[in-house]
PDB file of C-alpha atoms in Angstrom:
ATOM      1  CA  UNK A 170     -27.043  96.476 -37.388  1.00 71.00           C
ATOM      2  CA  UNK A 171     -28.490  98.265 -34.203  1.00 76.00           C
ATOM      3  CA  UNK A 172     -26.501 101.574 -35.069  1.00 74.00           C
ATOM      4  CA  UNK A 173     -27.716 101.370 -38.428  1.00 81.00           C
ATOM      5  CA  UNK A 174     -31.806 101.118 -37.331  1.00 80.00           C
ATOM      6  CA  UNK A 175     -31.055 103.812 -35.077  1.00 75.00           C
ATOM      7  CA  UNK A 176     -29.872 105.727 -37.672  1.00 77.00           C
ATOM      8  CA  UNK A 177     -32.268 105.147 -40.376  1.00 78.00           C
ATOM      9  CA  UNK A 178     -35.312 105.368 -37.646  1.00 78.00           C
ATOM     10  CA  UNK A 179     -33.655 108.834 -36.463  1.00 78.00           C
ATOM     11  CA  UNK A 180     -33.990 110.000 -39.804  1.00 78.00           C
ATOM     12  CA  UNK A 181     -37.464 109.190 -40.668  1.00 77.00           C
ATOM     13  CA  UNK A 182     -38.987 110.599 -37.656  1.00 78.00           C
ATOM     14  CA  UNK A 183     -37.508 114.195 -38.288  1.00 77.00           C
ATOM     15  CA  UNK A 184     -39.811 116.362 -39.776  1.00 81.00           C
ATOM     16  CA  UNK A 185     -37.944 118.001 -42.646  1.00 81.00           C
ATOM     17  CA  UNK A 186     -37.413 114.388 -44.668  1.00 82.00           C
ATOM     18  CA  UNK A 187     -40.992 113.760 -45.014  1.00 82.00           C
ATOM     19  CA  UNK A 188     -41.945 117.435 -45.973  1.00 85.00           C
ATOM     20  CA  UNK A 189     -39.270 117.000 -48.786  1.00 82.00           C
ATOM     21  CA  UNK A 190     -40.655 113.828 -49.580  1.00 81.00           C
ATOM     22  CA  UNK A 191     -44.069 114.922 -50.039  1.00 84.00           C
ATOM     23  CA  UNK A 192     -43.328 118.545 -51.512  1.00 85.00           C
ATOM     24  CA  UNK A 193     -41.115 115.911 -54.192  1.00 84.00           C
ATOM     25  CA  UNK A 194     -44.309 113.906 -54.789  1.00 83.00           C
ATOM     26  CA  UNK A 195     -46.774 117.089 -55.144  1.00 85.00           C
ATOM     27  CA  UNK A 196     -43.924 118.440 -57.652  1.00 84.00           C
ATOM     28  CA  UNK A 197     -43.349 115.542 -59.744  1.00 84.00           C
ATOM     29  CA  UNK A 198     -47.303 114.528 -59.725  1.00 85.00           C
ATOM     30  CA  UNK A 199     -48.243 117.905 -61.160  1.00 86.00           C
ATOM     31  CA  UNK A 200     -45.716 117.704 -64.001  1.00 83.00           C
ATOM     32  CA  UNK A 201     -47.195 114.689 -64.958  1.00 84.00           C
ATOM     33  CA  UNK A 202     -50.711 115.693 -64.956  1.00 85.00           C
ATOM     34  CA  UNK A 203     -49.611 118.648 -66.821  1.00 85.00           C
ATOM     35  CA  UNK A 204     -48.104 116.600 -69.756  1.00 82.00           C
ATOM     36  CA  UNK A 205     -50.662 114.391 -69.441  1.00 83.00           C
ATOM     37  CA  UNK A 206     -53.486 116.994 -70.187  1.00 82.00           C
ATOM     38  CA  UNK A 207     -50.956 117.984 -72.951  1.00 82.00           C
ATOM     39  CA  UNK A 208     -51.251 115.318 -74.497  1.00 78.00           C
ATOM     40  CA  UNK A 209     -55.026 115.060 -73.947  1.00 76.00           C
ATOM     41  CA  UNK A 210     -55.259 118.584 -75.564  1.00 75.00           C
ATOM     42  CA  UNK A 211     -53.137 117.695 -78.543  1.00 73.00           C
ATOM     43  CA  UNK A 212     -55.629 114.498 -79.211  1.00 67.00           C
ATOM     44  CA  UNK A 213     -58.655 113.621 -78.127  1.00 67.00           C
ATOM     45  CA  UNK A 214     -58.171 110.328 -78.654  1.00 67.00           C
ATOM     46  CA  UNK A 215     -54.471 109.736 -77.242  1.00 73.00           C
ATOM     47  CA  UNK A 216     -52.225 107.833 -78.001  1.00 75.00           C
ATOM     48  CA  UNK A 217     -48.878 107.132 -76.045  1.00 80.00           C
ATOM     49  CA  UNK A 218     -44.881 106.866 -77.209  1.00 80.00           C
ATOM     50  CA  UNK A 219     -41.861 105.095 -75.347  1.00 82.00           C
ATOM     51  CA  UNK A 220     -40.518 108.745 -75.223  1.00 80.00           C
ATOM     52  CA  UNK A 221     -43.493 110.297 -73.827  1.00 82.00           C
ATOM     53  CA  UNK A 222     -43.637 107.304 -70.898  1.00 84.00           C
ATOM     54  CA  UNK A 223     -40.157 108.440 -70.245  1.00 84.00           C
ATOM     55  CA  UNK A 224     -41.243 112.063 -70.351  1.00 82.00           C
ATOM     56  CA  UNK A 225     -43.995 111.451 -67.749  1.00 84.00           C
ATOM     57  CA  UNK A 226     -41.624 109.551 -65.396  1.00 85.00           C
ATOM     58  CA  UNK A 227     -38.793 112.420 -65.240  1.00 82.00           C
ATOM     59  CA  UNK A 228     -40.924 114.098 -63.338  1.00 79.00           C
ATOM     60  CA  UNK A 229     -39.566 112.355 -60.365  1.00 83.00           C
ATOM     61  CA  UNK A 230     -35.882 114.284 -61.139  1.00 82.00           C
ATOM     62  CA  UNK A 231     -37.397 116.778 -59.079  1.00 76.00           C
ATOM     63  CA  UNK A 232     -36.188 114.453 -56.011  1.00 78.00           C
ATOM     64  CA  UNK A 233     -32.907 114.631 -56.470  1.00 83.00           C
ATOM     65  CA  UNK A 234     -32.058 118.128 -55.345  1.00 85.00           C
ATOM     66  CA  UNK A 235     -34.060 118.193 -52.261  1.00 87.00           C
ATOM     67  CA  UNK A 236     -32.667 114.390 -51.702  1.00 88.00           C
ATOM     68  CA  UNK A 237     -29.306 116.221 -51.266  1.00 90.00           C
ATOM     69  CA  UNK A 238     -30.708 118.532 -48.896  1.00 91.00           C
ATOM     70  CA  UNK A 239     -32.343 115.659 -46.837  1.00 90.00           C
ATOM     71  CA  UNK A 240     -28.364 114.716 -46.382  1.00 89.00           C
ATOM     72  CA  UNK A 241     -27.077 118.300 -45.883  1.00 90.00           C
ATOM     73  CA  UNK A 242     -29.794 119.308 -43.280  1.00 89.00           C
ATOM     74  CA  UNK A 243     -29.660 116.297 -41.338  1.00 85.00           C
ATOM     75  CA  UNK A 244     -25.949 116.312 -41.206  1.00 85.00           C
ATOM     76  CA  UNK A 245     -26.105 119.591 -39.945  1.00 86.00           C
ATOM     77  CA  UNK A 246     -28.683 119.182 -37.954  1.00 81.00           C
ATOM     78  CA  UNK A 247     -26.939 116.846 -35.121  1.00 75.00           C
ATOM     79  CA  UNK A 248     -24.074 119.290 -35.183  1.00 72.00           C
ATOM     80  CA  UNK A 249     -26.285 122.511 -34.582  1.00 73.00           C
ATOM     81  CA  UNK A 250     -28.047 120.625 -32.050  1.00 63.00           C
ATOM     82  CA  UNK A 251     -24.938 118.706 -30.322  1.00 66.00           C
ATOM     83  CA  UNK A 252     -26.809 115.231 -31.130  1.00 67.00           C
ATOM     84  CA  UNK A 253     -23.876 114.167 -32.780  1.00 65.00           C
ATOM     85  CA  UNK A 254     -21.768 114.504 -30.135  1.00 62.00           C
ATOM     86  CA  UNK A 255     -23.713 112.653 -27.816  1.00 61.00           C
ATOM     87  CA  UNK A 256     -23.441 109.218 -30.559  1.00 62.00           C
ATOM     88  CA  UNK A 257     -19.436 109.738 -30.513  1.00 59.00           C
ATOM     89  CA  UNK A 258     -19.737 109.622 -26.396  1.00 61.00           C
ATOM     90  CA  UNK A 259     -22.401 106.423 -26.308  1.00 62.00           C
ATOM     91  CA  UNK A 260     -20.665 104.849 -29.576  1.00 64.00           C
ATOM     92  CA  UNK A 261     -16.730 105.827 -28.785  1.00 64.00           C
ATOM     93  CA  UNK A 262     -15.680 103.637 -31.780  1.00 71.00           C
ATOM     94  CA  UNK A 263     -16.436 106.406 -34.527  1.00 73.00           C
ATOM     95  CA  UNK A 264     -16.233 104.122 -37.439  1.00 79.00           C
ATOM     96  CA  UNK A 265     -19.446 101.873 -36.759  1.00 80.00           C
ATOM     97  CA  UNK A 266     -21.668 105.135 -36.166  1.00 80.00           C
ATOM     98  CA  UNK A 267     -20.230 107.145 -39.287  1.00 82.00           C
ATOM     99  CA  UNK A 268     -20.566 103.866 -41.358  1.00 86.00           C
ATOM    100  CA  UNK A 269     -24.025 102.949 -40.114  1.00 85.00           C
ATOM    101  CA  UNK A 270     -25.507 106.633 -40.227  1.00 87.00           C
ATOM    102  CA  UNK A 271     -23.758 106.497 -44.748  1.00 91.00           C
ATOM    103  CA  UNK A 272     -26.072 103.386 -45.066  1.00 91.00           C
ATOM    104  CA  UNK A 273     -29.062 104.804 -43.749  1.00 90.00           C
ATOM    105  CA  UNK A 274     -28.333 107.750 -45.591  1.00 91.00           C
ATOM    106  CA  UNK A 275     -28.377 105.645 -48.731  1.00 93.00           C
ATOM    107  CA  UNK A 276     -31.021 103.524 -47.997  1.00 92.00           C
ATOM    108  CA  UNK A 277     -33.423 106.021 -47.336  1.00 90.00           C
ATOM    109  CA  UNK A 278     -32.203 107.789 -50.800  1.00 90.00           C
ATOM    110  CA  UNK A 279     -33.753 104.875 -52.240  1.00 91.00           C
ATOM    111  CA  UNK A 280     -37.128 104.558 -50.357  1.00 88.00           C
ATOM    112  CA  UNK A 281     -37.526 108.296 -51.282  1.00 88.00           C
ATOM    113  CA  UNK A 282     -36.829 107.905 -55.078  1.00 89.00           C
ATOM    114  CA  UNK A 283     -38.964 104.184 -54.453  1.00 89.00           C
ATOM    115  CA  UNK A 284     -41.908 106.164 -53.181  1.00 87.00           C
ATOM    116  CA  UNK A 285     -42.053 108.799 -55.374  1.00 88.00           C
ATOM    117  CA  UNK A 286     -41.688 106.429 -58.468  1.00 89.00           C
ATOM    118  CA  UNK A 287     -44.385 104.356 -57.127  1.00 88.00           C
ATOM    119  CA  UNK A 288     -46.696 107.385 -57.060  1.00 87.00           C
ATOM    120  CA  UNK A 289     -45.891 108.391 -60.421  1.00 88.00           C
ATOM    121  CA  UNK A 290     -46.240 104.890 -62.001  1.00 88.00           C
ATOM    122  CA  UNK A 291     -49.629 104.603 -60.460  1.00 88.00           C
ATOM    123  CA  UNK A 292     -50.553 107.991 -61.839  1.00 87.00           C
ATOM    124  CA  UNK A 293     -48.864 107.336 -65.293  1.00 86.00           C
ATOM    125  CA  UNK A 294     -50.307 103.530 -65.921  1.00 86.00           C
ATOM    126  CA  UNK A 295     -53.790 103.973 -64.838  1.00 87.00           C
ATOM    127  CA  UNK A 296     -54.302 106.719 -67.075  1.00 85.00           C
ATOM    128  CA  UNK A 297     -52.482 105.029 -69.794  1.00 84.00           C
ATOM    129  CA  UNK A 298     -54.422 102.034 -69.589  1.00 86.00           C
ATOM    130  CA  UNK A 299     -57.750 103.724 -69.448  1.00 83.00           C
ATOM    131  CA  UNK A 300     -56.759 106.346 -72.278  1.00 80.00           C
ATOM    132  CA  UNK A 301     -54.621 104.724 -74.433  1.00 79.00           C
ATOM    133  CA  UNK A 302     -55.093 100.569 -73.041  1.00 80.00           C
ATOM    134  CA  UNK A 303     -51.222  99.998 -73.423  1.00 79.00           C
ATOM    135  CA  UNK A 304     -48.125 101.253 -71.806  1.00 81.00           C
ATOM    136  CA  UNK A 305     -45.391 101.162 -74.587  1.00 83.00           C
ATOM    137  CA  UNK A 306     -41.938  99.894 -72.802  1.00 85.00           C
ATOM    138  CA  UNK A 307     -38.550  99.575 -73.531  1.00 80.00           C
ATOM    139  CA  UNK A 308     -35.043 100.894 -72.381  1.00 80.00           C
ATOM    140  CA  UNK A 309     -35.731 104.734 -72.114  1.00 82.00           C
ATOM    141  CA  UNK A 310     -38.736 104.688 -69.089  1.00 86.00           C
ATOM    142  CA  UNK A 311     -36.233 101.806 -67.634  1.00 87.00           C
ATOM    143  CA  UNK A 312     -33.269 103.679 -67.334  1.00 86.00           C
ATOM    144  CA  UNK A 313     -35.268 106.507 -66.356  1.00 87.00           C
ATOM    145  CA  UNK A 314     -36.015 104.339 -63.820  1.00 89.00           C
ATOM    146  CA  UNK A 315     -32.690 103.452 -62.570  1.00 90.00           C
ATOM    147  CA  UNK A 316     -31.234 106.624 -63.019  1.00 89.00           C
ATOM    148  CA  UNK A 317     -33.461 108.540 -60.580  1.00 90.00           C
ATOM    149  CA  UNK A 318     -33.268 105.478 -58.251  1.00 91.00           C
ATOM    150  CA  UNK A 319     -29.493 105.901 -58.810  1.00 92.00           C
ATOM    151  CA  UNK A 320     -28.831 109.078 -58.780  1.00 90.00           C
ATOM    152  CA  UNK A 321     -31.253 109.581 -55.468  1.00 92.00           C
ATOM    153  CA  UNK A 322     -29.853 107.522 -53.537  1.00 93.00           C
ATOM    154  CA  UNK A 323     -26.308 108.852 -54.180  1.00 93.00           C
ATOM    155  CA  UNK A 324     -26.984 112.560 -53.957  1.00 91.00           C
ATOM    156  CA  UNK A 325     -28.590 111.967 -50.380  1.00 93.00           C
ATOM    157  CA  UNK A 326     -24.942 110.897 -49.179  1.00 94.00           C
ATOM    158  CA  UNK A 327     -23.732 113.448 -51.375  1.00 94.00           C
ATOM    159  CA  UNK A 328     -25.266 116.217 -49.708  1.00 93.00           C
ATOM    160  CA  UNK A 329     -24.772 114.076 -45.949  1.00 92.00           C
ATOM    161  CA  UNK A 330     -20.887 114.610 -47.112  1.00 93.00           C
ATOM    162  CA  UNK A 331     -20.926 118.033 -47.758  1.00 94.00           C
ATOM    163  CA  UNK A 332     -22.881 118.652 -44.355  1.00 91.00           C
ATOM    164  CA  UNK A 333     -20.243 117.007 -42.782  1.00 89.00           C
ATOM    165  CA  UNK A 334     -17.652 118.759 -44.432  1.00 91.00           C
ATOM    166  CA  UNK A 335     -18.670 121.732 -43.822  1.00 90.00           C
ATOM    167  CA  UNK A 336     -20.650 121.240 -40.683  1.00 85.00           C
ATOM    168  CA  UNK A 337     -22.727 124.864 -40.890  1.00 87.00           C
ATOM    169  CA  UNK A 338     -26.276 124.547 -41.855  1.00 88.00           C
ATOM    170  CA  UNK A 339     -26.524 127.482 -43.837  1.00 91.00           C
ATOM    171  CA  UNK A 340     -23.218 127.235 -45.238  1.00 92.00           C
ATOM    172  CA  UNK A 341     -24.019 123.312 -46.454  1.00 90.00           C
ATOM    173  CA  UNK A 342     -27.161 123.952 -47.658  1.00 90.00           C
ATOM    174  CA  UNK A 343     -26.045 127.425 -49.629  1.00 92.00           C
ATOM    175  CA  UNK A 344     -23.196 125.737 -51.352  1.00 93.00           C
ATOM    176  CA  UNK A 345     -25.103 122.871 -52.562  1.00 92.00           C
ATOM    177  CA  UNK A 346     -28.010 125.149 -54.038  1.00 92.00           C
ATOM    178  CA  UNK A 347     -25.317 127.666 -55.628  1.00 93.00           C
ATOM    179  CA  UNK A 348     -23.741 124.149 -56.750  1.00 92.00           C
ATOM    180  CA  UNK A 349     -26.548 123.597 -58.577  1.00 89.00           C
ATOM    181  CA  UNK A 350     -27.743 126.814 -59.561  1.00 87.00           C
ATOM    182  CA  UNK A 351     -25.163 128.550 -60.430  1.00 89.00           C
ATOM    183  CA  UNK A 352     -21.443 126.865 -59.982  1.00 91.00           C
ATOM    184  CA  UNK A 353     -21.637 124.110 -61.740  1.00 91.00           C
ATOM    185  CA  UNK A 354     -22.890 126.049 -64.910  1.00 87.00           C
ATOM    186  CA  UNK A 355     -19.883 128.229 -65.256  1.00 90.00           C
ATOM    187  CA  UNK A 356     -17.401 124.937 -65.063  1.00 91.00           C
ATOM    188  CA  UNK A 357     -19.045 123.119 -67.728  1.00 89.00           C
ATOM    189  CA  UNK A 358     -19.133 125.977 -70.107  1.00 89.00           C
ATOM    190  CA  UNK A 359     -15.482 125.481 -71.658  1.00 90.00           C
ATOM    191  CA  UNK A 360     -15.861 121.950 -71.396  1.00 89.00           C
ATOM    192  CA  UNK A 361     -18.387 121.423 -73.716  1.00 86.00           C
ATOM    193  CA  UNK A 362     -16.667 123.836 -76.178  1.00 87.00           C
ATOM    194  CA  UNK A 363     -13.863 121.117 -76.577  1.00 87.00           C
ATOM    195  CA  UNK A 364     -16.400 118.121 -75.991  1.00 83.00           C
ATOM    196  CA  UNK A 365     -19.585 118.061 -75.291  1.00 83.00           C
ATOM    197  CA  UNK A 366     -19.400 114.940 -73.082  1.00 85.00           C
ATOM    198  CA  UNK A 367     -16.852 116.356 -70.717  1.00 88.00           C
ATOM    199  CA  UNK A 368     -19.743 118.290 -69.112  1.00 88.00           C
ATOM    200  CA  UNK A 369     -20.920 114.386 -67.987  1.00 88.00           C
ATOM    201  CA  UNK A 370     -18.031 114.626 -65.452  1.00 92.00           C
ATOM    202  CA  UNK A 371     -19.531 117.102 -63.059  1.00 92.00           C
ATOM    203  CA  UNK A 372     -22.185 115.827 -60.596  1.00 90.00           C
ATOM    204  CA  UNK A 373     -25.359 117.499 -61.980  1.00 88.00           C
ATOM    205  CA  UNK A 374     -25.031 117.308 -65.420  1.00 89.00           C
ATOM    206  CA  UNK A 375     -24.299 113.158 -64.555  1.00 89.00           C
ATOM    207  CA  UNK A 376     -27.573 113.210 -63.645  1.00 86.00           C
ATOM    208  CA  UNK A 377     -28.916 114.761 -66.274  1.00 83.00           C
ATOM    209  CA  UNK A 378     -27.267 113.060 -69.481  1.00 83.00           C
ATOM    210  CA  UNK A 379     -28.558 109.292 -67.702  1.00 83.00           C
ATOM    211  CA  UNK A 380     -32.238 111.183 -67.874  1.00 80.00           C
ATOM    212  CA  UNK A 381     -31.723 112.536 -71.179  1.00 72.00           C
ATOM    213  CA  UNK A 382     -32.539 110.677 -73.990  1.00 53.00           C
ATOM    214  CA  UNK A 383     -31.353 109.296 -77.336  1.00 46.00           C
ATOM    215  CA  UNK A 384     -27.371 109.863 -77.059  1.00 43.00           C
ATOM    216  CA  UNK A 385     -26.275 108.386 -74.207  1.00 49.00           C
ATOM    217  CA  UNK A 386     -25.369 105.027 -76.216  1.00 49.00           C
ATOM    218  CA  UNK A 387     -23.423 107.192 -78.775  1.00 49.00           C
ATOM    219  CA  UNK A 388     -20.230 107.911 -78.887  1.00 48.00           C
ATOM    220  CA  UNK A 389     -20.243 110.238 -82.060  1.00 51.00           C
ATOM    221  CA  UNK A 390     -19.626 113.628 -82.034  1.00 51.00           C
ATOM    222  CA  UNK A 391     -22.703 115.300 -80.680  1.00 58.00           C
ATOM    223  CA  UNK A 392     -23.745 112.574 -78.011  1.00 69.00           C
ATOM    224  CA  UNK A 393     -23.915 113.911 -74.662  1.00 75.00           C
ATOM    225  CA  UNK A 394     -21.846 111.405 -72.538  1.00 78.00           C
ATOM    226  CA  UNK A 395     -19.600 108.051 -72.573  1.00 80.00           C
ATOM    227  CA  UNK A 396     -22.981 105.985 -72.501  1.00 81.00           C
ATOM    228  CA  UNK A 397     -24.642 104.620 -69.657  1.00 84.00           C
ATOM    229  CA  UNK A 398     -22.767 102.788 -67.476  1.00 87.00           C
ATOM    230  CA  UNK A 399     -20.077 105.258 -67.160  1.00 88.00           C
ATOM    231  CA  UNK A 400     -22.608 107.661 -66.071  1.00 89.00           C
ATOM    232  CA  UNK A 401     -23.642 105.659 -63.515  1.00 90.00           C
ATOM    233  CA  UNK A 402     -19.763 105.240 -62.727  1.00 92.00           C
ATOM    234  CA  UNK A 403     -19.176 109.425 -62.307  1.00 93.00           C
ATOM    235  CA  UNK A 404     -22.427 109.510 -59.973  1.00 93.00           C
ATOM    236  CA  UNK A 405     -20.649 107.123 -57.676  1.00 94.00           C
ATOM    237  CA  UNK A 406     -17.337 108.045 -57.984  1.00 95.00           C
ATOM    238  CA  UNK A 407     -18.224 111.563 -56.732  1.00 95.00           C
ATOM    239  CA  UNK A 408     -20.343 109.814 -54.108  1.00 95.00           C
ATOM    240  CA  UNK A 409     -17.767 107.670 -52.537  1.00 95.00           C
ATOM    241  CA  UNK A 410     -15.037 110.418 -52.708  1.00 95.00           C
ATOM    242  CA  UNK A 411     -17.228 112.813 -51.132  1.00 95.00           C
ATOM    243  CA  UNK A 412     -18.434 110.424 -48.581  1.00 94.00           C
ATOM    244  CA  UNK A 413     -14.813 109.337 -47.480  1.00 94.00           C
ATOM    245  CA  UNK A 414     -14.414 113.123 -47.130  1.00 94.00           C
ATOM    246  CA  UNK A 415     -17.131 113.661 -44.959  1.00 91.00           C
ATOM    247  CA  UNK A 416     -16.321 110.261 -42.753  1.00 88.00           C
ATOM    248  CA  UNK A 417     -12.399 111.550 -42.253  1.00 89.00           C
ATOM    249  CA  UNK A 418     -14.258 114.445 -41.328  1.00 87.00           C
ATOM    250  CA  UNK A 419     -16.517 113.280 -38.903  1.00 83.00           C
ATOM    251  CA  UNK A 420     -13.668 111.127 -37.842  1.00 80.00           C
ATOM    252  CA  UNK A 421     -11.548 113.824 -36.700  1.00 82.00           C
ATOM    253  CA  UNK A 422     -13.739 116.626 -35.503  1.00 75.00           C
ATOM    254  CA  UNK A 423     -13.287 117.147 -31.879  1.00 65.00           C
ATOM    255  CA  UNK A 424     -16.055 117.044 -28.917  1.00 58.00           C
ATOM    256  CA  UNK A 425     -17.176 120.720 -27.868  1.00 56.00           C
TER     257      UNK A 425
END
């Protein structure tokens, strides 16, 4: 339990986390405000849709990219600056430390996708109940919900897995962005020429069929994944083989 403070107080007192966090909450709090004068514009008098609830609160996807980089660069980080080396000396048993620092990782994956939610409800509800005096709610702003919660919280030890894979800032970092950019694109091209719910199999576009709404319960031709649960199922799949990577990894690197 001590390692595991340690670890999750280490990480909130670095700078780059909180700028993350906040440049996350400016992003995601200007989308809204955005729709919301949308809808405004559209009519005077507005009034509000399950769907556009759900709209309002994807704003908060915009977490889940730099949540992976939160993981890469403070991976990296304790490499670059030799940090790391100094747990595997005071903890000699790497197991605990490599465990303990995972469930921080998580954990803090989750306060930052808790956070940023929080803002955005505020934001979202007070204007609805001004505006509109209801907040329509159902299953699509729940799961919207859960999967940026989710899906946070797992792509912060993603990208802690690839740091320690890879254990090279730039390197880390690069690969995840080009990941996500660019990589991932090509792969899921021929994919969803045979079925469109293949593409569900690759890390971001997991993410984005449990934010997407409408087919994710459908298992027709057309619908864009195997339905929700087994969504959820490829996010952690990928998380907990990438983290066991990045553990062996961390496991077996040598003192230098």
């Amino acid at each position: 339990m001590r390692l595991f403070q340690a670890e999750l107080l280490k990480l909130w007192t670095v700078r780059t986390p909180r700028v993350l966090l906040g440049v996350a909450a400016v992003v995601a709090l200007v989308a809204a405000v955005i729709q919301i004068g949308w809808i405004e514009y559209q009519d005077g008098d507005p009034t509000l849709s399950e769907g556009q609830v759900a709209g309002l609160l994807s704003g908060a996807a915009a977490a889940i990219p730099l949540a992976m980089f939160i993981g890469a660069i403070g991976a990296t980080s304790e490499i670059r600056h030799r940090t790391e080396y100094l747990n595997h000396l005071v903890t000699p048993t790497r197991w605990p430390q490599a465990s303990a620092r995972l469930g921080a990782y998580l954990l803090f994956g989750l306060l930052f996708a808790g956070i940023l939610l929080s803002a955005l409800l505020v934001t979202v509800l007070t204007w609805a109940l001004i505006r509109v005096g209801e907040v329509p709610w159902g299953s699509t702003p729940s799961r919207i919900l859960f999967g940026v919660a989710l899906a946070t919280s797992a792509y912060t030890a993603i990208g802690l897995a690839v740091g320690s894979i890879f254990r090279n800032q730039i390197i880390g970092v690069g690969l995840l962005a080009a990941w996500m950019f660019a990589i991932e694109g090509f792969i899921v091209l021929p994919l969803a020429l045979v079925d469109l719910r293949l593409t569900s199999i690759m890390p971001i576009q997991a993410i984005q069929a449990l934010l997407i709404d409408d087919a994710l319960d459908n298992t027709e031709i057309g619908a864009i994944s195997y339905g929700v649960w087994a969504t959820a199922g490829i996010i952690l799949a990928w998380t907990v083989g990438l983290s066991i990577i990045g553990m062996w990894r961390t496991l077996t690197s040598d003192i230098k």
